Coordinates of C-alpha atoms and ligand atoms in Angstrom, one line a residue:
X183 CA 137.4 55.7 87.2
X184 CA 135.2 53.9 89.2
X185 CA 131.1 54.9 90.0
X186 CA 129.6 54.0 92.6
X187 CA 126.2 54.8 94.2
X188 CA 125.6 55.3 98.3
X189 CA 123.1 55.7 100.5
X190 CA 125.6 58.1 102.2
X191 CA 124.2 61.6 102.2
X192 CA 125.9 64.9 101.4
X193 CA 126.3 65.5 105.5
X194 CA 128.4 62.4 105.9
X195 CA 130.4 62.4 103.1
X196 CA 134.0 62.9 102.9
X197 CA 136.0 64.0 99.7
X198 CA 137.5 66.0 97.5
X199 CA 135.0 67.1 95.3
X200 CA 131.1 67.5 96.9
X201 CA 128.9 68.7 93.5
X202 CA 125.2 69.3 94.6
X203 CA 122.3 70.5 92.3
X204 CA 120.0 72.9 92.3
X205 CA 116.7 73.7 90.3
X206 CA 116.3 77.3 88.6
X207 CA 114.7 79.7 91.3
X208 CA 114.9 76.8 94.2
X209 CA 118.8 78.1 95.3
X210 CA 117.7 77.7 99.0
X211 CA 119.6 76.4 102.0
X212 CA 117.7 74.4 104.4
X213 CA 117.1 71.8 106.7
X214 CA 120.2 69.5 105.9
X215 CA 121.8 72.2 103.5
X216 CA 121.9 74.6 105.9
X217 CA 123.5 72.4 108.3
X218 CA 126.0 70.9 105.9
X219 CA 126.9 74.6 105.1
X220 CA 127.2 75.2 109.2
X221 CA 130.3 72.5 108.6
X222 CA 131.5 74.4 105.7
X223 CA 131.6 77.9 107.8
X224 CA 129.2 78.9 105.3
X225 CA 131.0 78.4 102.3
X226 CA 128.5 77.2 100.4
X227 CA 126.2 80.1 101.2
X228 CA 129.0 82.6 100.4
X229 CA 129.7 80.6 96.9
X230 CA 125.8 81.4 96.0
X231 CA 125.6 84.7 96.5
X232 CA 129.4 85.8 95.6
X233 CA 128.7 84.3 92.0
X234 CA 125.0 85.1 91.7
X235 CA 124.7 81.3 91.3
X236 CA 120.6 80.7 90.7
X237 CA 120.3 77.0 89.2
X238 CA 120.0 78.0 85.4
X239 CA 120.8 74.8 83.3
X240 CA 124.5 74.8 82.9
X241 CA 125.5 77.1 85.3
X242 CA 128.0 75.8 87.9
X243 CA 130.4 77.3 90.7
X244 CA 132.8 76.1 92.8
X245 CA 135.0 76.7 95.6
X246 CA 137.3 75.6 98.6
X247 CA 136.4 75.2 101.9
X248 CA 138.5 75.6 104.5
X249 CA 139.8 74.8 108.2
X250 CA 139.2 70.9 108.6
X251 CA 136.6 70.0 106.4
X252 CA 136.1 66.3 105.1
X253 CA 135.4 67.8 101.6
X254 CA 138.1 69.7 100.0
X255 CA 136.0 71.8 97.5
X256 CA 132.4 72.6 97.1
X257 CA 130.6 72.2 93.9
X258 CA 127.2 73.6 92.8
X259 CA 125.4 72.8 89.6
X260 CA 121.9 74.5 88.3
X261 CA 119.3 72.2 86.9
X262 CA 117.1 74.5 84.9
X263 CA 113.6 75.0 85.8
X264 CA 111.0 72.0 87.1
X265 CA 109.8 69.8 85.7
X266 CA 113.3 67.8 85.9
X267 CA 114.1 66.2 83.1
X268 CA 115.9 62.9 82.9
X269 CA 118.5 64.6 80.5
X270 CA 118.9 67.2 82.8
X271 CA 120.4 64.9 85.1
X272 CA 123.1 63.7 82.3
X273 CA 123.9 67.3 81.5
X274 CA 124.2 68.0 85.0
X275 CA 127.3 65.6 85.8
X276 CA 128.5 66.3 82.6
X277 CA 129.3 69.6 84.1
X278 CA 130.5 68.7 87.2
X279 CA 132.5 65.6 85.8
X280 CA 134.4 68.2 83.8
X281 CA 135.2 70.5 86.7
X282 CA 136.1 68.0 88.8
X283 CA 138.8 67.1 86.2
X284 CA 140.0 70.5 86.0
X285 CA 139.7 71.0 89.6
X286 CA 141.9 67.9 89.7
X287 CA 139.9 66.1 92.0
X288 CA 140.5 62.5 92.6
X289 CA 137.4 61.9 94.8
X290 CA 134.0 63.1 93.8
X291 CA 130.6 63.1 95.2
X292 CA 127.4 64.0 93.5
X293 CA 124.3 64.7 94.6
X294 CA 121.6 65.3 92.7
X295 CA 117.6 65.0 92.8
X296 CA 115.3 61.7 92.1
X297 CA 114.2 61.3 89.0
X298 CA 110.7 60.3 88.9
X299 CA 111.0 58.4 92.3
X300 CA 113.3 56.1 90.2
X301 CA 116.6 56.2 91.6
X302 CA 118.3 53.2 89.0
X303 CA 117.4 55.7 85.8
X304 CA 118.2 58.5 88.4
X305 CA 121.8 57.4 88.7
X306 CA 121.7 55.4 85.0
X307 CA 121.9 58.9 83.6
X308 CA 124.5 60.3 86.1
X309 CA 126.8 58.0 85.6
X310 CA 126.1 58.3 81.7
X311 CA 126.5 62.0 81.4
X312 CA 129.8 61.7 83.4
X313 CA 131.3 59.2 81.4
X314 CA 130.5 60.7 77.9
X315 CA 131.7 64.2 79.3
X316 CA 134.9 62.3 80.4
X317 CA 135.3 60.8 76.9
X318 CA 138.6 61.8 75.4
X319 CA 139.8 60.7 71.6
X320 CA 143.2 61.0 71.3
X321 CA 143.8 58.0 68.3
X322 CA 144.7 60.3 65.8
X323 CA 147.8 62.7 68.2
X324 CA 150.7 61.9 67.6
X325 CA 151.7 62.8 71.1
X326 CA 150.5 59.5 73.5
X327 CA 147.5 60.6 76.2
X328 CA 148.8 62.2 79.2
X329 CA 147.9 60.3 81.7
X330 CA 147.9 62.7 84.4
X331 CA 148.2 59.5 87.0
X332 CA 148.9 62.2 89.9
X333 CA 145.6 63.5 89.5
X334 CA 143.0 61.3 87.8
X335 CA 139.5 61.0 89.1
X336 CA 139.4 57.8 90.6
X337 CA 136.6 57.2 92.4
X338 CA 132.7 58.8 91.7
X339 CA 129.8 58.6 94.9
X340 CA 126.2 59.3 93.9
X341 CA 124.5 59.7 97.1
X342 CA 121.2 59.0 98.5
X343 CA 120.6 56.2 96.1
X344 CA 121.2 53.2 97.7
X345 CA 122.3 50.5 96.2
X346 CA 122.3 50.5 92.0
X347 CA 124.9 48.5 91.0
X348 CA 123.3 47.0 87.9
X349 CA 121.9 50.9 87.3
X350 CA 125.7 51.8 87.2
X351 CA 126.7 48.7 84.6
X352 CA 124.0 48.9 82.4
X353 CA 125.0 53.0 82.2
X354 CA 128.5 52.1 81.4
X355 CA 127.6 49.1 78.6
X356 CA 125.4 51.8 76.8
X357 CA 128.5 53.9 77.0
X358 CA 130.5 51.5 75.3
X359 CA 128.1 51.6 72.4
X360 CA 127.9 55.6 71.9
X361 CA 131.8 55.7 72.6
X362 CA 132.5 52.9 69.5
X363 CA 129.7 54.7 67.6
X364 CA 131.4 58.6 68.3
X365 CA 135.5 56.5 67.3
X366 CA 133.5 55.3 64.2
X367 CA 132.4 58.4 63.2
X368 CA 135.3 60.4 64.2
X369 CA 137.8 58.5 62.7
X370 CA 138.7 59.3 58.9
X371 CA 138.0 58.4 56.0
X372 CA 141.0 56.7 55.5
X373 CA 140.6 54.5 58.6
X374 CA 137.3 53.6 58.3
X375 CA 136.0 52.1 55.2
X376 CA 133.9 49.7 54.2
X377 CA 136.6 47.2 54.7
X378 CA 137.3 48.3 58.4
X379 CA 133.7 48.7 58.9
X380 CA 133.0 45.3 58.4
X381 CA 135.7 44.3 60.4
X382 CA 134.5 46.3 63.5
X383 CA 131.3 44.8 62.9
X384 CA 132.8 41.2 63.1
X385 CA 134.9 42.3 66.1
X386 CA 131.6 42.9 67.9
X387 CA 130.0 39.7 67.2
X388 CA 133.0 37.9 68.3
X389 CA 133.6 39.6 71.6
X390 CA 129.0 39.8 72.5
X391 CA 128.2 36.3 70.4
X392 CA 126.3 37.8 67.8
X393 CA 126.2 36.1 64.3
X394 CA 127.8 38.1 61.3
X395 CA 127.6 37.5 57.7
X396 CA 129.2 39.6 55.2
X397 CA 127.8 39.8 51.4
X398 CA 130.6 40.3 49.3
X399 CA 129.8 42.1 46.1
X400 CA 129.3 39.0 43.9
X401 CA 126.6 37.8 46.6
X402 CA 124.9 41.5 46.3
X403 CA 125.0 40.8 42.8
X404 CA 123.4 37.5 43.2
X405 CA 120.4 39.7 45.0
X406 CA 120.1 42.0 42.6
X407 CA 121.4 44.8 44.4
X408 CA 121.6 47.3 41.5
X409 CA 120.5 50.3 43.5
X410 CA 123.2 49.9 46.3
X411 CA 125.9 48.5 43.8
X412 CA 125.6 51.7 41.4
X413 CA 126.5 53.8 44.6
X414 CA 129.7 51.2 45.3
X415 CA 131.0 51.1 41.6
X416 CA 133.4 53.9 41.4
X417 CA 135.3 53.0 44.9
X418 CA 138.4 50.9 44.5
X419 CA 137.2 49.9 47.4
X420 CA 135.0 46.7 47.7
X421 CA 131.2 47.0 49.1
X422 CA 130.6 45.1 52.2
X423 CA 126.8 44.0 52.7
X424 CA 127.1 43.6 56.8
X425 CA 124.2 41.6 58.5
X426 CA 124.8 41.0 62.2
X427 CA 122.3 39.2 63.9
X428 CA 121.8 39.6 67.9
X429 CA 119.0 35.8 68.9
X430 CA 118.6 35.7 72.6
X431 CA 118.5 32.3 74.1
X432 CA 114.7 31.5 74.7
X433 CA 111.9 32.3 71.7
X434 CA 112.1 36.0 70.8
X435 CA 109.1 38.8 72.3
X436 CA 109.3 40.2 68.6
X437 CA 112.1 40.5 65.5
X438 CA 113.3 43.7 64.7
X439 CA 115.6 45.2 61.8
X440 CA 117.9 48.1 62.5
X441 CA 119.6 49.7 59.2
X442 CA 122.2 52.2 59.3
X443 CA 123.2 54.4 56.2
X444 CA 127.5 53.5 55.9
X445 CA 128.8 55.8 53.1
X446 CA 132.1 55.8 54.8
X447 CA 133.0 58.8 52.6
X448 CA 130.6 61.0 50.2
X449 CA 132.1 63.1 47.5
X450 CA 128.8 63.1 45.6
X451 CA 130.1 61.5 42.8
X452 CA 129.9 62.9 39.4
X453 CA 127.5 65.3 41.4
X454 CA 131.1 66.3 42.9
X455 CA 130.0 68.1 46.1
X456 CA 131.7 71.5 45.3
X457 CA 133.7 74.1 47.6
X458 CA 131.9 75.2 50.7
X459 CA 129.9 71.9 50.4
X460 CA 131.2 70.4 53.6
X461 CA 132.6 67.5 51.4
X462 CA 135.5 67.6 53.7
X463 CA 133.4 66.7 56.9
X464 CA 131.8 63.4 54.8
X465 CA 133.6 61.0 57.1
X466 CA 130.3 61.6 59.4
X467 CA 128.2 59.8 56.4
X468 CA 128.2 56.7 58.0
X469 CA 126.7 57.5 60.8
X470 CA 123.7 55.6 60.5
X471 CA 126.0 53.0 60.4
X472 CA 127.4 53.8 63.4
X473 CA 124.7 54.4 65.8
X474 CA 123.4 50.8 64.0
X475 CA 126.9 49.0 65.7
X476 CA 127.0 51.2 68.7
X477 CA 123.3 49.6 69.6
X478 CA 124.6 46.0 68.5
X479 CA 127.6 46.0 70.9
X480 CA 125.0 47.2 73.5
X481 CA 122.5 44.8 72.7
X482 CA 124.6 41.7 72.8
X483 CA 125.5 42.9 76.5
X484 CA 122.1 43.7 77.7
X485 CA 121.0 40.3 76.2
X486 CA 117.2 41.4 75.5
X487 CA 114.3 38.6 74.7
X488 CA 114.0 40.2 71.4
X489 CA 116.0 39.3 68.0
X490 CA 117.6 42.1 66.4
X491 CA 119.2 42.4 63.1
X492 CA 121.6 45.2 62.0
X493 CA 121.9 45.9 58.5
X494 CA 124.4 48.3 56.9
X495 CA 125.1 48.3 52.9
X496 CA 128.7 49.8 53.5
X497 CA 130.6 51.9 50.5
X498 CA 132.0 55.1 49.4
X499 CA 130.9 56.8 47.0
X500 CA 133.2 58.6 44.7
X501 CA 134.1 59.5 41.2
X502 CA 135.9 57.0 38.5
X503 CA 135.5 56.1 35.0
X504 CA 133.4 53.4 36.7
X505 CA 131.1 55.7 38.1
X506 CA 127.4 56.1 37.8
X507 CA 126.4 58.7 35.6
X508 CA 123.7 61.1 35.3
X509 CA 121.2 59.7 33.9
X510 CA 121.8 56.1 34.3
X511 CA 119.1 53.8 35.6
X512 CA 119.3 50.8 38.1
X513 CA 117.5 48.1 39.1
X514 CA 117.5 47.3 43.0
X515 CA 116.8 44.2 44.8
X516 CA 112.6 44.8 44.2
X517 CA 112.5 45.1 40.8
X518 CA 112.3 48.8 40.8
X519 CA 114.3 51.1 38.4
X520 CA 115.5 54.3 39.4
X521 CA 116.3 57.2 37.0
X522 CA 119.9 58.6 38.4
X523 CA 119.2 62.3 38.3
X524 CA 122.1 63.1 41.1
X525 CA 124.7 61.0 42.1
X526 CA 124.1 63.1 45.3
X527 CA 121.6 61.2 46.5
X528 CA 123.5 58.1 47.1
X529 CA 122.3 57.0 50.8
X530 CA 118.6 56.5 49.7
X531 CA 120.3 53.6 46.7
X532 CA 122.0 51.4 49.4
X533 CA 119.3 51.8 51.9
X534 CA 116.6 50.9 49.6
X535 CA 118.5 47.4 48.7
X536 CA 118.9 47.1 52.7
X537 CA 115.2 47.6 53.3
X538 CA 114.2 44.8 50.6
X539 CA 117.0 42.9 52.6
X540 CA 115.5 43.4 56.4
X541 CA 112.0 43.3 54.9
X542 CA 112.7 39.4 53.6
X543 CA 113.7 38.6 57.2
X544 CA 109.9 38.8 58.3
X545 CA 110.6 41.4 60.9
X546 CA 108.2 42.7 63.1
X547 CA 109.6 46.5 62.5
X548 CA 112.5 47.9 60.8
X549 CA 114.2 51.3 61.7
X550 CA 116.6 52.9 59.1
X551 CA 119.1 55.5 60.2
X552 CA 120.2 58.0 58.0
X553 CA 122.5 61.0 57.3
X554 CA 120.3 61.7 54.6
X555 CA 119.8 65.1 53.1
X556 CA 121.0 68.3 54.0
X557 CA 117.2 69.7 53.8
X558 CA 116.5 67.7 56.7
X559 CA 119.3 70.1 58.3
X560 CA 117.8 73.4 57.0
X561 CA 114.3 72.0 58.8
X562 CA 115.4 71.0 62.1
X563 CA 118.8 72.1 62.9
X564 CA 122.1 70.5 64.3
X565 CA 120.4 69.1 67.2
X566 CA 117.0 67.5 66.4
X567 CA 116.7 64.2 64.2
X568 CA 113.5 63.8 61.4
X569 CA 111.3 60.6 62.1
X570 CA 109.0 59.4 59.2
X571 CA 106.8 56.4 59.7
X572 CA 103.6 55.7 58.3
X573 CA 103.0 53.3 61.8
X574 CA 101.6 55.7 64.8
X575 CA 102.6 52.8 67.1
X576 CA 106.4 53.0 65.9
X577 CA 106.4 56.7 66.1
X578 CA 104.8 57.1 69.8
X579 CA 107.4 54.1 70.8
X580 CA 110.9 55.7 69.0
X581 CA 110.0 59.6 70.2
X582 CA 109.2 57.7 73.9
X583 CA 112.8 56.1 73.4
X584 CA 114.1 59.2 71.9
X585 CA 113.0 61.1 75.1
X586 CA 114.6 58.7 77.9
X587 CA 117.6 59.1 75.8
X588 CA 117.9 62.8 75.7
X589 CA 118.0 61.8 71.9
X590 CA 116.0 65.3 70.3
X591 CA 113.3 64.1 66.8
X592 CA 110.7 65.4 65.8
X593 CA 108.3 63.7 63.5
X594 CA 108.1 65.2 59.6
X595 CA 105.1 64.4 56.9
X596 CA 105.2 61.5 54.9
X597 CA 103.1 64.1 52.3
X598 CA 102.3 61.5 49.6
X599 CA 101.7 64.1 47.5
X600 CA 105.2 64.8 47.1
X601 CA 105.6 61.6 45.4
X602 CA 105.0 63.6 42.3
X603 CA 108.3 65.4 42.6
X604 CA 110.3 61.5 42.1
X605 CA 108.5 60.0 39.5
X606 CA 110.4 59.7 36.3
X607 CA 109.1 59.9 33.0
X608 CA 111.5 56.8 31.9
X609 CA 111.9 55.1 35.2
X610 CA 109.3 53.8 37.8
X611 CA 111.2 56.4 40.5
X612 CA 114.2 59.1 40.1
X613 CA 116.5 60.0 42.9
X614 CA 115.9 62.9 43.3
X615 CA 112.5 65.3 43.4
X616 CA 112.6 69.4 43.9
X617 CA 114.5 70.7 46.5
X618 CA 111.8 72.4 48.9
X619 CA 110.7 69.3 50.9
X620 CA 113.9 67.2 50.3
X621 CA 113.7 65.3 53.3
X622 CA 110.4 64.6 52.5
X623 CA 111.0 63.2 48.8
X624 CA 113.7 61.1 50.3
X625 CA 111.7 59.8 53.0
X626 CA 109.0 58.7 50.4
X627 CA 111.7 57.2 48.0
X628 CA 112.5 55.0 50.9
X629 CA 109.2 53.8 51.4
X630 CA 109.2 52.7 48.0
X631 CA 111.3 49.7 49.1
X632 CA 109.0 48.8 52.3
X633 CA 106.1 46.3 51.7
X634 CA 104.5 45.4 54.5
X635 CA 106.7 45.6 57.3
X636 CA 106.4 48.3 59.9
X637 CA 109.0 50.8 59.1
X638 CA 110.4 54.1 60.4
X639 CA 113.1 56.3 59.2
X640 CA 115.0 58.8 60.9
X641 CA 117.1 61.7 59.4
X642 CA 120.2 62.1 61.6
X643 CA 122.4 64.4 59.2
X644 CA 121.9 67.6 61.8
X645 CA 122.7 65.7 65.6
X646 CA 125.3 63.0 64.3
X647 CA 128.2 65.9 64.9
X648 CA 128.4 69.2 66.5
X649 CA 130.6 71.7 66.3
X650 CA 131.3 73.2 69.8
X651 CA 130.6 71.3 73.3
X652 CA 127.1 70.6 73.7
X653 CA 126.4 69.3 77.4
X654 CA 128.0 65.6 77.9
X655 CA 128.8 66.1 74.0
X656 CA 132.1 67.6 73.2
X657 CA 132.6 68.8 70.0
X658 CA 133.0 66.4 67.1
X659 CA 131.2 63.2 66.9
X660 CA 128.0 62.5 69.0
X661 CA 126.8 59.2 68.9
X662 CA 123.9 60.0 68.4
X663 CA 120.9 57.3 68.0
X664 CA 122.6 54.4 69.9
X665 CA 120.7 55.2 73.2
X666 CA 117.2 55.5 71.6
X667 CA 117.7 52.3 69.5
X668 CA 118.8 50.4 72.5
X669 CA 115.7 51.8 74.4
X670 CA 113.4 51.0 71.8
X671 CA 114.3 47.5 71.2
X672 CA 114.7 47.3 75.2
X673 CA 111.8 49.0 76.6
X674 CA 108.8 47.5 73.5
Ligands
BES1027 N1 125.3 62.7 52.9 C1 124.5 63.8 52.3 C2 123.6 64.5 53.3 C3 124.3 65.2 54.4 C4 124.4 66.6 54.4 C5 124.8 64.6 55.5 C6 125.0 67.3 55.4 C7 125.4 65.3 56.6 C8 125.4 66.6 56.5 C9 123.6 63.1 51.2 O1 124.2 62.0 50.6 C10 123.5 64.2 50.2 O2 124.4 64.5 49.6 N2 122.3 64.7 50.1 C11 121.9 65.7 49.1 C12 120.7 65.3 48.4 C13 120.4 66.1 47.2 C14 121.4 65.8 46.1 C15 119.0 65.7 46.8 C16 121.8 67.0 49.9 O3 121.3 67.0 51.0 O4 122.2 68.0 49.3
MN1028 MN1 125.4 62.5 48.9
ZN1029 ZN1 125.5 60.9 51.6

C-alpha cells in the first residue's frame, strides 16, 4: 500500500473510495460540497440524512454512487466536536482505512481538515492512523495470510495537502517502531525471552547503526547487580543486560537514557500470581521494553542530534529451588539492600539496577517505562499511563509528547510521605509498602536508585494492551509509548 499526499481536491478526484470528514454538529454541504454532491446526484446528501450521520467521533457511513461517477463509493467520517484534535485525525483514517478494506477498495482518497494550519503533522497522523488500523498479526496462524491480491488497497491520496513526502516517511518509520513494539509484546512467552529479546535488539542496531552491548550475567555480577539478579535467578533462562546506544554524527544537543521494564514472563515467583490473577496475559510484562526498542529502531532512522541510550535489564521471573524467597535481602548496583517482602514486585529490582546503570552514563534525563503495578490500573484505567517525576521541566515536556502522540498520562504524586510504607526495619528499603497508593510506593522505591539525574517514570500496565478495538488500535497489543518517546527525544 502506497500513501501519497495531493494537492488534488475532493472535486477532481477520481477513485474508488472518496472518505471526507466531518466535525460533530458542522454536517453541512456547501460551497464545494455541494457541488461535488451535484456530481454524485446527491448521494452524498441522501447518505447524511438516510443514516442520521452527524460527525460524532467514530461514526462513519458509506455508500455507492451511481451513473458515471469517477468515484465508485462515497465515504463519510465524523470528527467529534471542535477543537480538532491531532488524534482525532489518526482515529479518523483508522476508520475509514478499515472500511475501505472491507469495502474492498483498491483506491482511496481522504480528505480531512488542517490541523493547526500544519499540513505535514496533518497528513503525519493520517497516514499513521491508517497504517496501524491496517496492521494485521498473523505469526502465530497456522493458516498463511490471505493475501486477498484481487482486492488490496493499493494506493491512498490525502488531498489538499500538497506536497508531504517526508510527512508521509517519517509517519511510516514511526510505524515501524509501534509495529516491532505491538509483535514484541504480542508474541508469547515462549518466543520472546530474554534471549530473543536481546537478539531483536541486536537486529536493530545492525540494520539503523546503533551500538549494542549485552551484559551477560557474570558482567551484572561484576556490577553488583543484586537487585535485578535476584529477580533472574529462578529462570533457566539467562538474564540479558541490553544497552543500545543511538550517537548521531556531529556533538550531541543533550544525552538521554530510555529504560524499559523486560520481564518477558511474570508468574510472581514464590508470590505465585494465583487464579484470576491475569498471570496468563504476563507476556505483556515487557512492555516497557518494548516501547524502549520500538523508539530505538525509530530513532536510528530519524537520526536526531541527540544521543540516546536504551536500557532494558531483560528476565523472567519464575519459581525454582533457585528462587528468591520471602524474606531475602539483596544488594543492588548502589549499595542499597532491599528486604524481599513479595516476589511480586519484581519490575521495580531490575529497574533500580538499570537506573544506577543509565545514571553512571552522565545523562541529561532518563525516562523508565514500566508495566509496574496493577494499582496504577485501579487509578487510571486501561487507557491512561501514570507519570512520576520530581523535574516540572520533564513532566511539561513528556505530557506535551504524550499529547502529539495521542499517547493518554496523567501525572500521579511523588507523596514522600509514603516512603514510610517501604522502609524496612532490617533493610534500608523493602519491596513492597501497603496496598492503597501502590503505584505510588513503587514510584518512590524507584527513586531510591536516581541521584542526580533528571528522571521520570511512567506506569504503562493499563494502555500497553486492550482488550477490544480501540480507534487505530485493534485489540491485543498497543504499542503504546514509542510515539511519545520518539517525540520527546525529537521535539526537546
Ligand atoms: N507485572 C505486574 C504488574 C501488572 C499488573 C502489569 C497488571 C500489567 C497488568 C507487577 O510485576 C506486579 O506483579 N505488581 C504487583 C505489585 C504488588 C505485589 C505490590 C501488583 O500490581 O499486584
Ligand atoms: Mn510481578
Ligand atoms: Zn511484573
Amino acid at each position: 500500500m502506497d500513501i501519497q499526499t495531493t494537492k488534488t481536491l475532493p472535486l477532481d478526484w477520481s477513485g474508488d473510495m472518496l472518505a471526507i470528514g466531518f466535525f460533530e454538529d458542522g454536517v453541512e454541504l456547501n460551497d464545494q460540497l455541494a457541488e461535488l454532491d451535484g456530481k454524485f446526484s446527491n448521494a452524498l446528501k441522501e447518505l447524511i440524512e438516510e443514516t442520521e450521520f452527524k460527525g460524532k467521533a467514530g461514526s462513519s457511513a458509506v455508500t455507492r454512487v451511481g451513473g458515471s461517477s469517477p468515484v465508485r463509493k462515497v465515504m463519510v467520517v465524523g470528527l467529534g466536536k471542535l477543537e480538532l484534535k491531532l488524534d482525532s485525525l489518526r482515529r479518523a483514517a483508522a476508520v475509514v482505512a478499515r472500511t475501505a478494506k472491507k469495502e474492498k477498495s483498491k483506491t482511496l482518497g481522504i480528505h480531512l481538515p488542517l490541523w493547526n494550519d500544519d499540513p505535514a503533522l496533518t497528513a503525519q497522523a493520517i497516514a499513521e492512523g491508517i497504517e496501524l488500523a491496517l496492521h494485521e498479526d498473523k505469526r502465530f496462524k497456522s493458516e498463511p495470510a490471505e493475501n486477498g491480491s484481487n482486492h488490496k488497497l493499493e494506493r491512498v491520496e490525502l488531498l489538499g495537502l500538497g506536497e508531504q513526502t517526508q510527512a508521509i516517511q517519517q509517519a511510516h518509520q514511526i510505524c515501524t517502531g509501534v509495529i516491532l513494539a505491538r509483535e514484541l509484546v504480542a508474541a508469547p512467552p515462549n518466543v520472546v525471552t530474554p534471549i530473543t529479546l536481546a537478539e531483536t535488539a541486536e537486529a536493530i542496531a545492525a540494520e539503523h547503526g546503533l551500538n549494542i552491548e549485552i551484559l551477560e550475567k557474570e558482567d551484572c555480577e561484576q556490577l553488583g547487580m543484586g537487585a535485578f539478579l535476584g529477580v533472574a535467578q529462578a529462570s533457566d533462562l539467562p538474564p540479558k543486560f541490553i544497552h543500545l546506544t543511538y550517537k548521531p554524527e556531529g556533538a550531541p544537543k543533550r544525552k538521554l537514557a530510555i529504560i524499559g521494564k523486560g520481564l518477558t514472563f511474570d508468574s510472581g515467583g514464590l508470590n505465585l500470581k494465583g487464579a484470576g490473577s491475569g498471570i496468563e496475559t504476563m507476556k505483556m510484562d515487557m512492555g516497557g521494553s518494548a516501547a524502549a526498542l520500538g523508539a530505538a529502531k525509530v530513532v536510528g532512522q530519524l537520526q536526531p542530534d541527540v544521543e540516546v541510550h536504551f536500557i532494558v535489564a531483560a528476565t523472567e521471573n519464575m519459581i525454582s529451588g533457585h528462587a528468591m524467597r520471602p524474606g531475602d535481602i539483596l544488594t543492588a548496583s548502589n549499595g542499597k539492600t532491599i528486604e524481599i517482602n513479595n516476589t511480586d514486585a519484581e519490575g521495580r529490582l531490575t529497574l533500580a539496577d538499570a537506573l544506577v546503570f543509565a545514571e553512571k552514563l552522565g545523562v541529561d534525563a532518563i525516562v523508565d517505562l514500566a508495566t509496574l503495578t496493577g494499582a496504577c490500573v485501579v487509578a487510571l484505567g486501561d487507557d491512561i499511563a501514570g507519570l512520576w517525576t520530581p523535574v516540572a521541566e520533564l513532566a511539561t515536556q513528556l505530557t506535551q509528547a504524550a499529547d502529539l502522540a495521542g499517547e493518554k498520562l496523567w501525572q500521579m504524586p511523588m507523596e514522600e510521605k509514603y516512603f514510610e510504607g517501604i522502609k524496612s526495619p532490617i533493610a534500608d528499603l523493602k519491596n513492597t509498602g501497603p496496598r492503597a497508593g501502590g503505584s505510588i510506593t513503587a514510584a518512590l522505591f524507584l527513586k531510591e536508585f536516581v541521584n542526580e539525574a533528571h528522571w521520570a517514570h511512567l506506569d504503562i500496565a493499563g494502555p500497553v494492551w486492550t482488550d477490544k478495538e480501540n480507534g487505530y488500535n485493534s485489540a491485543g497489543a498497543t504499542g503504546y509509548g514509542v510515539r511519545t518517546l520518539v517525540n520527546w527525544v525529537v521535539n526537546n
